[in-house]
C-alpha positions as MATLAB code, in Angstrom:
seq = 'EELCMIAVRSDPEAIKHIAKDRLTESVLLTAVQTSPDVITHIENPSEKICIEVVSRIPGLLKEIKHQTPLVCQAAVDKAPLAICFVNDQTDDICLSSVQRDPSVIKHINKPTPELICFAIQKDPTLMNEIDTKNLNLQLCLSCAYLNPESIDHINDINLRFDCTIEFTQMITIVQ';
ca = [
      69.187   71.183 -229.400;
      71.569   68.573 -230.844;
      74.579   70.171 -229.115;
      72.689   70.171 -225.822;
      71.842   66.479 -226.300;
      75.487   65.637 -226.954;
      76.503   67.579 -223.847;
      74.022   65.890 -221.485;
      74.723   62.440 -222.905;
      78.387   62.792 -222.004;
      77.748   64.670 -218.751;
      74.185   64.982 -217.415;
      75.383   67.675 -215.003;
      75.845   69.880 -218.071;
      72.213   70.930 -217.674;
      73.460   73.345 -214.997;
      75.378   75.239 -217.692;
      72.801   75.226 -220.482;
      70.569   78.269 -220.930;
      67.064   77.629 -219.589;
      65.451   78.377 -222.951;
      67.488   75.521 -224.484;
      66.525   72.957 -221.855;
      63.826   71.210 -223.836;
      61.813   68.271 -222.525;
      63.891   65.861 -224.607;
      67.197   67.297 -223.338;
      66.029   67.038 -219.737;
      64.657   63.538 -220.305;
      67.989   62.418 -221.747;
      69.794   63.875 -218.738;
      67.622   62.090 -216.154;
      67.734   58.819 -218.109;
      71.525   58.935 -217.861;
      71.689   60.232 -214.304;
      68.345   60.504 -212.435;
      69.831   62.514 -209.575;
      70.178   65.571 -211.846;
      66.504   66.114 -211.026;
      67.811   68.316 -208.218;
      69.059   70.778 -210.859;
      65.826   70.951 -212.842;
      63.474   73.777 -212.034;
      59.802   72.675 -212.205;
      60.317   69.321 -213.942;
      57.369   67.937 -215.904;
      55.388   64.969 -214.655;
      56.938   62.835 -217.407;
      60.442   63.670 -216.212;
      59.522   63.024 -212.585;
      58.029   59.626 -213.460;
      61.182   58.743 -215.378;
      63.288   59.661 -212.344;
      61.280   57.734 -209.721;
      60.956   54.744 -212.055;
      64.727   54.496 -211.968;
      65.430   55.594 -208.373;
      62.217   55.711 -206.271;
      63.969   57.389 -203.331;
      64.439   60.516 -205.432;
      60.751   61.193 -204.844;
      61.943   63.148 -201.802;
      63.608   65.636 -204.182;
      60.405   66.317 -206.115;
      58.599   69.339 -204.710;
      55.385   69.093 -206.750;
      54.407   65.456 -206.409;
      51.456   64.303 -208.465;
      49.510   61.101 -207.749;
      50.990   59.501 -210.897;
      54.551   60.314 -209.828;
      53.941   58.941 -206.327;
      52.286   55.817 -207.751;
      55.249   55.209 -210.055;
      57.602   55.459 -207.090;
      55.686   53.031 -204.826;
      55.155   50.662 -207.771;
      58.920   50.406 -208.080;
      59.669   50.398 -204.338;
      56.835   50.327 -201.776;
      59.079   51.920 -199.154;
      58.985   55.112 -201.238;
      55.724   55.757 -199.346;
      58.020   57.423 -196.794;
      58.633   60.257 -199.258;
      55.039   60.743 -200.427;
      53.791   64.126 -199.217;
      50.093   63.352 -199.688;
      49.577   59.733 -198.661;
      46.223   59.066 -200.299;
      44.273   55.881 -199.552;
      44.964   54.531 -203.051;
      48.711   55.094 -202.912;
      48.911   53.646 -199.386;
      46.919   50.569 -200.382;
      49.084   50.018 -203.437;
      52.203   50.271 -201.306;
      50.919   47.904 -198.577;
      49.712   45.396 -201.190;
      53.253   45.163 -202.531;
      54.894   45.091 -199.103;
      52.756   44.909 -195.929;
      55.692   45.997 -193.748;
      55.439   49.561 -195.063;
      52.325   49.989 -192.890;
      54.604   51.388 -190.194;
      55.617   54.244 -192.527;
      52.088   55.392 -193.286;
      51.206   58.516 -191.343;
      47.517   57.803 -190.765;
      46.726   54.198 -191.660;
      43.047   53.353 -191.978;
      41.659   50.370 -190.049;
      41.161   48.549 -193.375;
      44.793   49.112 -194.305;
      45.969   47.862 -190.914;
      43.787   44.730 -191.214;
      45.086   44.080 -194.715;
      48.722   44.289 -193.568;
      48.130   42.177 -190.439;
      46.311   39.528 -192.451;
      49.414   39.176 -194.640;
      51.890   39.334 -191.750;
      50.564   39.104 -188.159;
      53.945   40.049 -186.686;
      53.374   43.573 -188.002;
      50.850   44.108 -185.216;
      53.735   45.115 -182.936;
      54.825   47.702 -185.515;
      51.490   49.533 -185.472;
      51.453   52.642 -183.321;
      49.143   51.916 -180.377;
      47.282   55.185 -180.979;
      45.981   53.532 -184.182;
      44.748   50.415 -182.372;
      41.575   49.675 -180.437;
      39.842   46.500 -179.321;
      37.509   46.339 -182.320;
      40.376   46.689 -184.787;
      42.470   44.088 -182.955;
      39.513   41.676 -182.993;
      39.033   42.247 -186.713;
      42.695   41.469 -187.305;
      42.500   38.420 -185.024;
      39.514   37.144 -186.975;
      41.593   37.351 -190.176;
      44.703   35.935 -188.534;
      44.510   34.763 -184.873;
      48.288   34.851 -184.546;
      48.123   38.658 -184.595;
      46.946   38.700 -180.960;
      50.385   37.486 -179.842;
      51.949   40.568 -181.408;
      49.887   43.300 -179.720;
      52.358   45.382 -177.714;
      49.857   46.891 -175.289;
      49.428   44.186 -172.636;
      45.965   45.365 -171.566;
      44.735   45.467 -175.140;
      46.242   42.021 -175.778;
      44.483   40.635 -172.698;
      41.115   42.169 -173.642;
      41.468   40.968 -177.206;
      42.347   37.434 -176.081;
      39.272   37.281 -173.804;
      36.912   38.717 -176.448;
      38.327   36.574 -179.222;
      38.056   33.411 -177.105;
      34.427   34.235 -176.335;
      33.761   34.955 -179.995;
      35.275   31.620 -181.053;
      33.353   29.770 -178.320;
      30.049   31.244 -179.533;
      30.803   30.271 -183.138;
      31.569   26.672 -182.134;
];
């Protein structure tokens, strides 16, 4: 194992030339710590190795075939935009990503209404980034209640008009 460690320390690509039975966890870990992109040459990397890789270069998540929730979480913790490479965008991982950077909402495949409201509350200009198929009057009103400026950023003119009317009536009733 010591010879393998010496080899990967000087050239992480050496893992391509080392017999599979000699590629221990520690040899592979040393290789990815030196050069994370060698993940592409590791067959079935462990979760520990994958976390090490995405903790260094979150975009390499796209190279990991068997993504676990912990690996995906490590990637979005380091760079919220890594959500683009998450195969299974769970509610928890999406929320974590949007909490760190609300602008990533536009990269979430199926954002929940709560997630959209959270992002819009932080940055109302994101309303124009939300796919209109994910918007309806009730959701727009909820966002407007959290941040009235969001109405100005609704792309769909009819929805913006309806939301403005409803929101004005809602505010009038409250006053």
